[in-house]
Amino acid sequence: MSLLVRAEQALSTHFEQAAGTEGPPRLVAAMRHAVFGGGARIRPQLCMAVAAACGDDAPALTNAAAVALELMHCASLVHDDMPAFDNADTRRGLPTVHKAFSEPLALLAGDGLIVMAYRVLLQAGAQRPDRLIQLMDNMTTGVGLPHGIVAGQAWECETSADLGQYQRAKTGALFVSATCAGALSCGHEPEPWAPLGNYL
């Protein structure tokens, strides 16, 4: 099975399990639109490739880590497309979430995807708590302050920013998290894999 097929299957399975059947239908549809409207799935494939290089002894955990990172990435795109930032009409050839579903639902869809990412990782990691804490820390590092994708987006709100710092945070941080997550899901040290993410 190719890494892309594995990533798509894992994403579909985890999304459906986490979304359930009783949530607000339009919110779930908006979240689904954000995740399954295309995309190369580079981050999950990168996570899975590093895990394969490290033996991939816990493929369910690898899949969850890869899915969680992709959900975070999709959430960031939903928020980035909104009128407060880029006010984009399309994403991957389709209407953006706020254009297709409304601004309130887009905001909630992005928030919902962030929470879903943590839920997916927590549920899979319950079987490997020794690896879960590091995987959670790795994901929050790639997303939050001071150098994650949230910080990268926030640099757009400053009057000046270092372009390299901005790019490393907004785009690079999640690549580093993806390579490190692949190692961590197998119980390996992440540090040797961080330069690959940085390079990409």
mmCIF file with all atom_site columns, C-alpha atoms in Angstrom:
data_model
loop_
_atom_site.group_PDB
_atom_site.id
_atom_site.type_symbol
_atom_site.label_atom_id
_atom_site.label_alt_id
_atom_site.label_comp_id
_atom_site.label_asym_id
_atom_site.label_entity_id
_atom_site.label_seq_id
_atom_site.pdbx_PDB_ins_code
_atom_site.Cartn_x
_atom_site.Cartn_y
_atom_site.Cartn_z
_atom_site.occupancy
_atom_site.B_iso_or_equiv
_atom_site.pdbx_formal_charge
_atom_site.auth_seq_id
_atom_site.auth_comp_id
_atom_site.auth_asym_id
_atom_site.auth_atom_id
_atom_site.pdbx_PDB_model_num
ATOM 1   C CA . MET A 1 1   ? 0.000   0.000  0.000  1.00 0.00 ? 1   MET A CA 1
ATOM 2   C CA . SER A 1 2   ? 1.350   3.432  -0.896 1.00 0.00 ? 2   SER A CA 1
ATOM 3   C CA . LEU A 1 3   ? 1.857   6.031  1.819  1.00 0.00 ? 3   LEU A CA 1
ATOM 4   C CA . LEU A 1 4   ? -0.780  8.248  0.189  1.00 0.00 ? 4   LEU A CA 1
ATOM 5   C CA . VAL A 1 5   ? -3.390  5.472  0.252  1.00 0.00 ? 5   VAL A CA 1
ATOM 6   C CA . ARG A 1 6   ? -2.474  4.651  3.844  1.00 0.00 ? 6   ARG A CA 1
ATOM 7   C CA . ALA A 1 7   ? -2.770  8.321  4.818  1.00 0.00 ? 7   ALA A CA 1
ATOM 8   C CA . GLU A 1 8   ? -6.153  8.725  3.118  1.00 0.00 ? 8   GLU A CA 1
ATOM 9   C CA . GLN A 1 9   ? -7.549  5.551  4.674  1.00 0.00 ? 9   GLN A CA 1
ATOM 10  C CA . ALA A 1 10  ? -6.326  6.491  8.133  1.00 0.00 ? 10  ALA A CA 1
ATOM 11  C CA . LEU A 1 11  ? -7.713  10.000 7.782  1.00 0.00 ? 11  LEU A CA 1
ATOM 12  C CA . SER A 1 12  ? -11.125 8.730  6.704  1.00 0.00 ? 12  SER A CA 1
ATOM 13  C CA . THR A 1 13  ? -11.305 6.121  9.472  1.00 0.00 ? 13  THR A CA 1
ATOM 14  C CA . HIS A 1 14  ? -10.217 8.436  12.267 1.00 0.00 ? 14  HIS A CA 1
ATOM 15  C CA . PHE A 1 15  ? -12.380 11.317 11.055 1.00 0.00 ? 15  PHE A CA 1
ATOM 16  C CA . GLU A 1 16  ? -15.539 9.192  10.983 1.00 0.00 ? 16  GLU A CA 1
ATOM 17  C CA . GLN A 1 17  ? -14.825 7.669  14.392 1.00 0.00 ? 17  GLN A CA 1
ATOM 18  C CA . ALA A 1 18  ? -14.121 11.043 15.986 1.00 0.00 ? 18  ALA A CA 1
ATOM 19  C CA . ALA A 1 19  ? -17.026 12.862 14.320 1.00 0.00 ? 19  ALA A CA 1
ATOM 20  C CA . GLY A 1 20  ? -19.595 10.284 15.364 1.00 0.00 ? 20  GLY A CA 1
ATOM 21  C CA . THR A 1 21  ? -23.182 10.383 14.146 1.00 0.00 ? 21  THR A CA 1
ATOM 22  C CA . GLU A 1 22  ? -24.940 12.794 16.490 1.00 0.00 ? 22  GLU A CA 1
ATOM 23  C CA . GLY A 1 23  ? -23.119 16.092 15.975 1.00 0.00 ? 23  GLY A CA 1
ATOM 24  C CA . PRO A 1 24  ? -24.539 19.140 14.187 1.00 0.00 ? 24  PRO A CA 1
ATOM 25  C CA . PRO A 1 25  ? -24.741 17.977 10.543 1.00 0.00 ? 25  PRO A CA 1
ATOM 26  C CA . ARG A 1 26  ? -23.611 21.246 8.954  1.00 0.00 ? 26  ARG A CA 1
ATOM 27  C CA . LEU A 1 27  ? -20.596 21.522 11.245 1.00 0.00 ? 27  LEU A CA 1
ATOM 28  C CA . VAL A 1 28  ? -19.554 17.958 10.444 1.00 0.00 ? 28  VAL A CA 1
ATOM 29  C CA . ALA A 1 29  ? -20.062 18.676 6.733  1.00 0.00 ? 29  ALA A CA 1
ATOM 30  C CA . ALA A 1 30  ? -17.910 21.803 7.001  1.00 0.00 ? 30  ALA A CA 1
ATOM 31  C CA . MET A 1 31  ? -15.154 19.859 8.753  1.00 0.00 ? 31  MET A CA 1
ATOM 32  C CA . ARG A 1 32  ? -15.363 17.101 6.140  1.00 0.00 ? 32  ARG A CA 1
ATOM 33  C CA . HIS A 1 33  ? -15.168 19.714 3.368  1.00 0.00 ? 33  HIS A CA 1
ATOM 34  C CA . ALA A 1 34  ? -12.010 21.134 4.950  1.00 0.00 ? 34  ALA A CA 1
ATOM 35  C CA . VAL A 1 35  ? -10.293 17.755 5.227  1.00 0.00 ? 35  VAL A CA 1
ATOM 36  C CA . PHE A 1 36  ? -11.434 15.848 2.146  1.00 0.00 ? 36  PHE A CA 1
ATOM 37  C CA . GLY A 1 37  ? -11.402 18.596 -0.459 1.00 0.00 ? 37  GLY A CA 1
ATOM 38  C CA . GLY A 1 38  ? -8.049  17.476 -1.874 1.00 0.00 ? 38  GLY A CA 1
ATOM 39  C CA . GLY A 1 39  ? -4.473  17.948 -0.768 1.00 0.00 ? 39  GLY A CA 1
ATOM 40  C CA . ALA A 1 40  ? -1.212  16.086 -1.212 1.00 0.00 ? 40  ALA A CA 1
ATOM 41  C CA . ARG A 1 41  ? -1.109  14.721 2.375  1.00 0.00 ? 41  ARG A CA 1
ATOM 42  C CA . ILE A 1 42  ? 2.602   15.543 2.532  1.00 0.00 ? 42  ILE A CA 1
ATOM 43  C CA . ARG A 1 43  ? 2.750   15.780 6.322  1.00 0.00 ? 43  ARG A CA 1
ATOM 44  C CA . PRO A 1 44  ? 1.103   12.424 7.091  1.00 0.00 ? 44  PRO A CA 1
ATOM 45  C CA . GLN A 1 45  ? 3.112   10.692 4.385  1.00 0.00 ? 45  GLN A CA 1
ATOM 46  C CA . LEU A 1 46  ? 6.298   12.178 5.817  1.00 0.00 ? 46  LEU A CA 1
ATOM 47  C CA . CYS A 1 47  ? 5.373   10.944 9.301  1.00 0.00 ? 47  CYS A CA 1
ATOM 48  C CA . MET A 1 48  ? 4.640   7.462  7.964  1.00 0.00 ? 48  MET A CA 1
ATOM 49  C CA . ALA A 1 49  ? 7.849   7.352  5.911  1.00 0.00 ? 49  ALA A CA 1
ATOM 50  C CA . VAL A 1 50  ? 10.004  8.166  8.935  1.00 0.00 ? 50  VAL A CA 1
ATOM 51  C CA . ALA A 1 51  ? 8.097   5.594  10.986 1.00 0.00 ? 51  ALA A CA 1
ATOM 52  C CA . ALA A 1 52  ? 8.810   2.998  8.298  1.00 0.00 ? 52  ALA A CA 1
ATOM 53  C CA . ALA A 1 53  ? 12.502  3.880  8.489  1.00 0.00 ? 53  ALA A CA 1
ATOM 54  C CA . CYS A 1 54  ? 12.310  3.369  12.275 1.00 0.00 ? 54  CYS A CA 1
ATOM 55  C CA . GLY A 1 55  ? 10.590  -0.025 12.085 1.00 0.00 ? 55  GLY A CA 1
ATOM 56  C CA . ASP A 1 56  ? 6.949   1.123  12.415 1.00 0.00 ? 56  ASP A CA 1
ATOM 57  C CA . ASP A 1 57  ? 6.310   -1.219 15.339 1.00 0.00 ? 57  ASP A CA 1
ATOM 58  C CA . ALA A 1 58  ? 3.046   0.561  16.289 1.00 0.00 ? 58  ALA A CA 1
ATOM 59  C CA . PRO A 1 59  ? 1.330   1.329  12.972 1.00 0.00 ? 59  PRO A CA 1
ATOM 60  C CA . ALA A 1 60  ? -1.962  2.323  14.612 1.00 0.00 ? 60  ALA A CA 1
ATOM 61  C CA . LEU A 1 61  ? -0.141  4.966  16.631 1.00 0.00 ? 61  LEU A CA 1
ATOM 62  C CA . THR A 1 62  ? 1.799   6.104  13.561 1.00 0.00 ? 62  THR A CA 1
ATOM 63  C CA . ASN A 1 63  ? -1.475  6.478  11.661 1.00 0.00 ? 63  ASN A CA 1
ATOM 64  C CA . ALA A 1 64  ? -3.031  8.491  14.478 1.00 0.00 ? 64  ALA A CA 1
ATOM 65  C CA . ALA A 1 65  ? -0.017  10.778 14.751 1.00 0.00 ? 65  ALA A CA 1
ATOM 66  C CA . ALA A 1 66  ? -0.066  11.335 10.997 1.00 0.00 ? 66  ALA A CA 1
ATOM 67  C CA . VAL A 1 67  ? -3.805  12.027 10.988 1.00 0.00 ? 67  VAL A CA 1
ATOM 68  C CA . ALA A 1 68  ? -3.554  14.427 13.931 1.00 0.00 ? 68  ALA A CA 1
ATOM 69  C CA . LEU A 1 69  ? -0.930  16.490 12.113 1.00 0.00 ? 69  LEU A CA 1
ATOM 70  C CA . GLU A 1 70  ? -3.033  16.609 8.944  1.00 0.00 ? 70  GLU A CA 1
ATOM 71  C CA . LEU A 1 71  ? -6.110  17.676 10.917 1.00 0.00 ? 71  LEU A CA 1
ATOM 72  C CA . MET A 1 72  ? -4.077  20.501 12.461 1.00 0.00 ? 72  MET A CA 1
ATOM 73  C CA . HIS A 1 73  ? -2.852  21.519 9.028  1.00 0.00 ? 73  HIS A CA 1
ATOM 74  C CA . CYS A 1 74  ? -6.413  21.534 7.628  1.00 0.00 ? 74  CYS A CA 1
ATOM 75  C CA . ALA A 1 75  ? -7.638  23.573 10.603 1.00 0.00 ? 75  ALA A CA 1
ATOM 76  C CA . SER A 1 76  ? -4.948  26.160 9.955  1.00 0.00 ? 76  SER A CA 1
ATOM 77  C CA . LEU A 1 77  ? -6.022  26.419 6.312  1.00 0.00 ? 77  LEU A CA 1
ATOM 78  C CA . VAL A 1 78  ? -9.659  26.987 7.289  1.00 0.00 ? 78  VAL A CA 1
ATOM 79  C CA . HIS A 1 79  ? -8.691  29.825 9.614  1.00 0.00 ? 79  HIS A CA 1
ATOM 80  C CA . ASP A 1 80  ? -6.124  31.256 7.180  1.00 0.00 ? 80  ASP A CA 1
ATOM 81  C CA . ASP A 1 81  ? -8.743  31.471 4.417  1.00 0.00 ? 81  ASP A CA 1
ATOM 82  C CA . MET A 1 82  ? -11.225 33.452 6.523  1.00 0.00 ? 82  MET A CA 1
ATOM 83  C CA . PRO A 1 83  ? -11.887 37.185 5.965  1.00 0.00 ? 83  PRO A CA 1
ATOM 84  C CA . ALA A 1 84  ? -9.843  38.124 9.032  1.00 0.00 ? 84  ALA A CA 1
ATOM 85  C CA . PHE A 1 85  ? -6.743  36.840 7.216  1.00 0.00 ? 85  PHE A CA 1
ATOM 86  C CA . ASP A 1 86  ? -6.613  36.007 3.484  1.00 0.00 ? 86  ASP A CA 1
ATOM 87  C CA . ASN A 1 87  ? -10.341 36.198 2.655  1.00 0.00 ? 87  ASN A CA 1
ATOM 88  C CA . ALA A 1 88  ? -9.839  33.487 0.055  1.00 0.00 ? 88  ALA A CA 1
ATOM 89  C CA . ASP A 1 89  ? -12.669 32.325 -2.164 1.00 0.00 ? 89  ASP A CA 1
ATOM 90  C CA . THR A 1 90  ? -11.224 28.947 -3.096 1.00 0.00 ? 90  THR A CA 1
ATOM 91  C CA . ARG A 1 91  ? -8.939  26.299 -1.664 1.00 0.00 ? 91  ARG A CA 1
ATOM 92  C CA . ARG A 1 92  ? -7.770  23.308 -3.730 1.00 0.00 ? 92  ARG A CA 1
ATOM 93  C CA . GLY A 1 93  ? -10.179 24.284 -6.492 1.00 0.00 ? 93  GLY A CA 1
ATOM 94  C CA . LEU A 1 94  ? -13.243 24.303 -4.217 1.00 0.00 ? 94  LEU A CA 1
ATOM 95  C CA . PRO A 1 95  ? -15.014 27.073 -2.301 1.00 0.00 ? 95  PRO A CA 1
ATOM 96  C CA . THR A 1 96  ? -13.333 27.762 1.017  1.00 0.00 ? 96  THR A CA 1
ATOM 97  C CA . VAL A 1 97  ? -15.185 26.607 4.111  1.00 0.00 ? 97  VAL A CA 1
ATOM 98  C CA . HIS A 1 98  ? -16.426 30.082 5.019  1.00 0.00 ? 98  HIS A CA 1
ATOM 99  C CA . LYS A 1 99  ? -17.743 30.585 1.471  1.00 0.00 ? 99  LYS A CA 1
ATOM 100 C CA . ALA A 1 100 ? -19.439 27.187 1.362  1.00 0.00 ? 100 ALA A CA 1
ATOM 101 C CA . PHE A 1 101 ? -20.774 27.066 4.928  1.00 0.00 ? 101 PHE A CA 1
ATOM 102 C CA . SER A 1 102 ? -20.583 30.595 6.473  1.00 0.00 ? 102 SER A CA 1
ATOM 103 C CA . GLU A 1 103 ? -18.000 32.336 8.618  1.00 0.00 ? 103 GLU A CA 1
ATOM 104 C CA . PRO A 1 104 ? -19.380 31.083 11.956 1.00 0.00 ? 104 PRO A CA 1
ATOM 105 C CA . LEU A 1 105 ? -19.292 27.468 10.792 1.00 0.00 ? 105 LEU A CA 1
ATOM 106 C CA . ALA A 1 106 ? -15.801 27.915 9.330  1.00 0.00 ? 106 ALA A CA 1
ATOM 107 C CA . LEU A 1 107 ? -14.513 29.193 12.650 1.00 0.00 ? 107 LEU A CA 1
ATOM 108 C CA . LEU A 1 108 ? -16.138 26.290 14.466 1.00 0.00 ? 108 LEU A CA 1
ATOM 109 C CA . ALA A 1 109 ? -14.917 23.795 11.851 1.00 0.00 ? 109 ALA A CA 1
ATOM 110 C CA . GLY A 1 110 ? -11.327 24.914 12.343 1.00 0.00 ? 110 GLY A CA 1
ATOM 111 C CA . ASP A 1 111 ? -11.719 24.715 16.110 1.00 0.00 ? 111 ASP A CA 1
ATOM 112 C CA . GLY A 1 112 ? -13.379 21.324 15.814 1.00 0.00 ? 112 GLY A CA 1
ATOM 113 C CA . LEU A 1 113 ? -10.519 19.960 13.720 1.00 0.00 ? 113 LEU A CA 1
ATOM 114 C CA . ILE A 1 114 ? -7.987  21.084 16.320 1.00 0.00 ? 114 ILE A CA 1
ATOM 115 C CA . VAL A 1 115 ? -9.884  19.295 19.088 1.00 0.00 ? 115 VAL A CA 1
ATOM 116 C CA . MET A 1 116 ? -10.345 16.253 16.825 1.00 0.00 ? 116 MET A CA 1
ATOM 117 C CA . ALA A 1 117 ? -6.582  16.092 16.264 1.00 0.00 ? 117 ALA A CA 1
ATOM 118 C CA . TYR A 1 118 ? -5.957  15.792 19.989 1.00 0.00 ? 118 TYR A CA 1
ATOM 119 C CA . ARG A 1 119 ? -8.751  13.273 20.408 1.00 0.00 ? 119 ARG A CA 1
ATOM 120 C CA . VAL A 1 120 ? -7.396  11.034 17.638 1.00 0.00 ? 120 VAL A CA 1
ATOM 121 C CA . LEU A 1 121 ? -3.923  11.071 19.144 1.00 0.00 ? 121 LEU A CA 1
ATOM 122 C CA . LEU A 1 122 ? -5.147  10.532 22.704 1.00 0.00 ? 122 LEU A CA 1
ATOM 123 C CA . GLN A 1 123 ? -7.332  7.579  21.788 1.00 0.00 ? 123 GLN A CA 1
ATOM 124 C CA . ALA A 1 124 ? -4.585  5.794  19.862 1.00 0.00 ? 124 ALA A CA 1
ATOM 125 C CA . GLY A 1 125 ? -1.932  6.718  22.395 1.00 0.00 ? 125 GLY A CA 1
ATOM 126 C CA . ALA A 1 126 ? -3.845  5.183  25.294 1.00 0.00 ? 126 ALA A CA 1
ATOM 127 C CA . GLN A 1 127 ? -2.309  1.858  24.246 1.00 0.00 ? 127 GLN A CA 1
ATOM 128 C CA . ARG A 1 128 ? 1.212   3.369  24.305 1.00 0.00 ? 128 ARG A CA 1
ATOM 129 C CA . PRO A 1 129 ? 1.208   6.011  27.062 1.00 0.00 ? 129 PRO A CA 1
ATOM 130 C CA . ASP A 1 130 ? 5.013   5.930  27.126 1.00 0.00 ? 130 ASP A CA 1
ATOM 131 C CA . ARG A 1 131 ? 4.998   7.429  23.622 1.00 0.00 ? 131 ARG A CA 1
ATOM 132 C CA . LEU A 1 132 ? 1.863   9.547  23.900 1.00 0.00 ? 132 LEU A CA 1
ATOM 133 C CA . ILE A 1 133 ? 3.277   12.355 26.041 1.00 0.00 ? 133 ILE A CA 1
ATOM 134 C CA . GLN A 1 134 ? 6.139   12.997 23.646 1.00 0.00 ? 134 GLN A CA 1
ATOM 135 C CA . LEU A 1 135 ? 3.822   12.851 20.642 1.00 0.00 ? 135 LEU A CA 1
ATOM 136 C CA . MET A 1 136 ? 1.485   15.370 22.276 1.00 0.00 ? 136 MET A CA 1
ATOM 137 C CA . ASP A 1 137 ? 4.383   17.669 23.105 1.00 0.00 ? 137 ASP A CA 1
ATOM 138 C CA . ASN A 1 138 ? 5.710   17.360 19.569 1.00 0.00 ? 138 ASN A CA 1
ATOM 139 C CA . MET A 1 139 ? 2.352   18.325 18.071 1.00 0.00 ? 139 MET A CA 1
ATOM 140 C CA . THR A 1 140 ? 1.869   21.310 20.363 1.00 0.00 ? 140 THR A CA 1
ATOM 141 C CA . THR A 1 141 ? 5.393   22.494 19.531 1.00 0.00 ? 141 THR A CA 1
ATOM 142 C CA . GLY A 1 142 ? 4.575   22.387 15.824 1.00 0.00 ? 142 GLY A CA 1
ATOM 143 C CA . VAL A 1 143 ? 1.303   24.238 16.312 1.00 0.00 ? 143 VAL A CA 1
ATOM 144 C CA . GLY A 1 144 ? 1.666   26.658 19.211 1.00 0.00 ? 144 GLY A CA 1
ATOM 145 C CA . LEU A 1 145 ? 4.010   29.273 20.607 1.00 0.00 ? 145 LEU A CA 1
ATOM 146 C CA . PRO A 1 146 ? 6.719   30.295 20.199 1.00 0.00 ? 146 PRO A CA 1
ATOM 147 C CA . HIS A 1 147 ? 7.571   28.789 16.800 1.00 0.00 ? 147 HIS A CA 1
ATOM 148 C CA . GLY A 1 148 ? 4.548   26.779 15.596 1.00 0.00 ? 148 GLY A CA 1
ATOM 149 C CA . ILE A 1 149 ? 1.996   27.483 12.895 1.00 0.00 ? 149 ILE A CA 1
ATOM 150 C CA . VAL A 1 150 ? -0.119  29.720 15.153 1.00 0.00 ? 150 VAL A CA 1
ATOM 151 C CA . ALA A 1 151 ? 2.925   31.903 15.747 1.00 0.00 ? 151 ALA A CA 1
ATOM 152 C CA . GLY A 1 152 ? 3.589   31.888 12.016 1.00 0.00 ? 152 GLY A CA 1
ATOM 153 C CA . GLN A 1 153 ? 0.083   33.135 11.296 1.00 0.00 ? 153 GLN A CA 1
ATOM 154 C CA . ALA A 1 154 ? 0.410   35.755 14.017 1.00 0.00 ? 154 ALA A CA 1
ATOM 155 C CA . TRP A 1 155 ? 3.525   37.228 12.407 1.00 0.00 ? 155 TRP A CA 1
ATOM 156 C CA . GLU A 1 156 ? 1.170   38.485 9.688  1.00 0.00 ? 156 GLU A CA 1
ATOM 157 C CA . CYS A 1 157 ? -0.431  40.700 12.336 1.00 0.00 ? 157 CYS A CA 1
ATOM 158 C CA . GLU A 1 158 ? 2.853   42.380 13.315 1.00 0.00 ? 158 GLU A CA 1
ATOM 159 C CA . THR A 1 159 ? 4.146   45.580 11.751 1.00 0.00 ? 159 THR A CA 1
ATOM 160 C CA . SER A 1 160 ? 7.388   43.823 10.814 1.00 0.00 ? 160 SER A CA 1
ATOM 161 C CA . ALA A 1 161 ? 8.670   40.256 10.797 1.00 0.00 ? 161 ALA A CA 1
ATOM 162 C CA . ASP A 1 162 ? 11.760  38.317 9.863  1.00 0.00 ? 162 ASP A CA 1
ATOM 163 C CA . LEU A 1 163 ? 10.783  36.453 6.684  1.00 0.00 ? 163 LEU A CA 1
ATOM 164 C CA . GLY A 1 164 ? 12.784  33.338 7.553  1.00 0.00 ? 164 GLY A CA 1
ATOM 165 C CA . GLN A 1 165 ? 11.300  33.144 11.038 1.00 0.00 ? 165 GLN A CA 1
ATOM 166 C CA . TYR A 1 166 ? 7.812   33.621 9.604  1.00 0.00 ? 166 TYR A CA 1
ATOM 167 C CA . GLN A 1 167 ? 8.274   30.868 7.002  1.00 0.00 ? 167 GLN A CA 1
ATOM 168 C CA . ARG A 1 168 ? 9.843   28.429 9.478  1.00 0.00 ? 168 ARG A CA 1
ATOM 169 C CA . ALA A 1 169 ? 6.890   28.886 11.823 1.00 0.00 ? 169 ALA A CA 1
ATOM 170 C CA . LYS A 1 170 ? 3.980   29.053 9.401  1.00 0.00 ? 170 LYS A CA 1
ATOM 171 C CA . THR A 1 171 ? 5.100   26.237 7.114  1.00 0.00 ? 171 THR A CA 1
ATOM 172 C CA . GLY A 1 172 ? 8.260   24.575 8.387  1.00 0.00 ? 172 GLY A CA 1
ATOM 173 C CA . ALA A 1 173 ? 7.199   23.810 11.945 1.00 0.00 ? 173 ALA A CA 1
ATOM 174 C CA . LEU A 1 174 ? 4.660   21.172 10.958 1.00 0.00 ? 174 LEU A CA 1
ATOM 175 C CA . PHE A 1 175 ? 7.174   19.477 8.638  1.00 0.00 ? 175 PHE A CA 1
ATOM 176 C CA . VAL A 1 176 ? 9.538   19.158 11.599 1.00 0.00 ? 176 VAL A CA 1
ATOM 177 C CA . SER A 1 177 ? 6.690   17.817 13.741 1.00 0.00 ? 177 SER A CA 1
ATOM 178 C CA . ALA A 1 178 ? 5.848   15.282 11.029 1.00 0.00 ? 178 ALA A CA 1
ATOM 179 C CA . THR A 1 179 ? 9.354   13.844 10.822 1.00 0.00 ? 179 THR A CA 1
ATOM 180 C CA . CYS A 1 180 ? 9.704   13.803 14.604 1.00 0.00 ? 180 CYS A CA 1
ATOM 181 C CA . ALA A 1 181 ? 6.275   12.188 15.052 1.00 0.00 ? 181 ALA A CA 1
ATOM 182 C CA . GLY A 1 182 ? 7.275   9.347  12.767 1.00 0.00 ? 182 GLY A CA 1
ATOM 183 C CA . ALA A 1 183 ? 10.208  8.560  15.025 1.00 0.00 ? 183 ALA A CA 1
ATOM 184 C CA . LEU A 1 184 ? 8.321   9.111  18.277 1.00 0.00 ? 184 LEU A CA 1
ATOM 185 C CA . SER A 1 185 ? 5.479   6.797  17.268 1.00 0.00 ? 185 SER A CA 1
ATOM 186 C CA . CYS A 1 186 ? 8.098   4.018  17.087 1.00 0.00 ? 186 CYS A CA 1
ATOM 187 C CA . GLY A 1 187 ? 9.776   4.885  20.361 1.00 0.00 ? 187 GLY A CA 1
ATOM 188 C CA . HIS A 1 188 ? 12.820  6.413  18.668 1.00 0.00 ? 188 HIS A CA 1
ATOM 189 C CA . GLU A 1 189 ? 14.500  9.698  19.508 1.00 0.00 ? 189 GLU A CA 1
ATOM 190 C CA . PRO A 1 190 ? 13.157  12.508 17.296 1.00 0.00 ? 190 PRO A CA 1
ATOM 191 C CA . GLU A 1 191 ? 16.239  14.736 17.203 1.00 0.00 ? 191 GLU A CA 1
ATOM 192 C CA . PRO A 1 192 ? 17.992  12.967 14.299 1.00 0.00 ? 192 PRO A CA 1
ATOM 193 C CA . TRP A 1 193 ? 14.879  13.470 12.164 1.00 0.00 ? 193 TRP A CA 1
ATOM 194 C CA . ALA A 1 194 ? 14.255  17.158 12.885 1.00 0.00 ? 194 ALA A CA 1
ATOM 195 C CA . PRO A 1 195 ? 16.864  18.373 10.328 1.00 0.00 ? 195 PRO A CA 1
ATOM 196 C CA . LEU A 1 196 ? 14.958  16.571 7.565  1.00 0.00 ? 196 LEU A CA 1
ATOM 197 C CA . GLY A 1 197 ? 11.798  18.501 8.439  1.00 0.00 ? 197 GLY A CA 1
ATOM 198 C CA . ASN A 1 198 ? 13.776  21.726 8.641  1.00 0.00 ? 198 ASN A CA 1
ATOM 199 C CA . TYR A 1 199 ? 15.358  21.059 5.280  1.00 0.00 ? 199 TYR A CA 1
ATOM 200 C CA . LEU A 1 200 ? 12.020  20.431 3.610  1.00 0.00 ? 200 LEU A CA 1
#
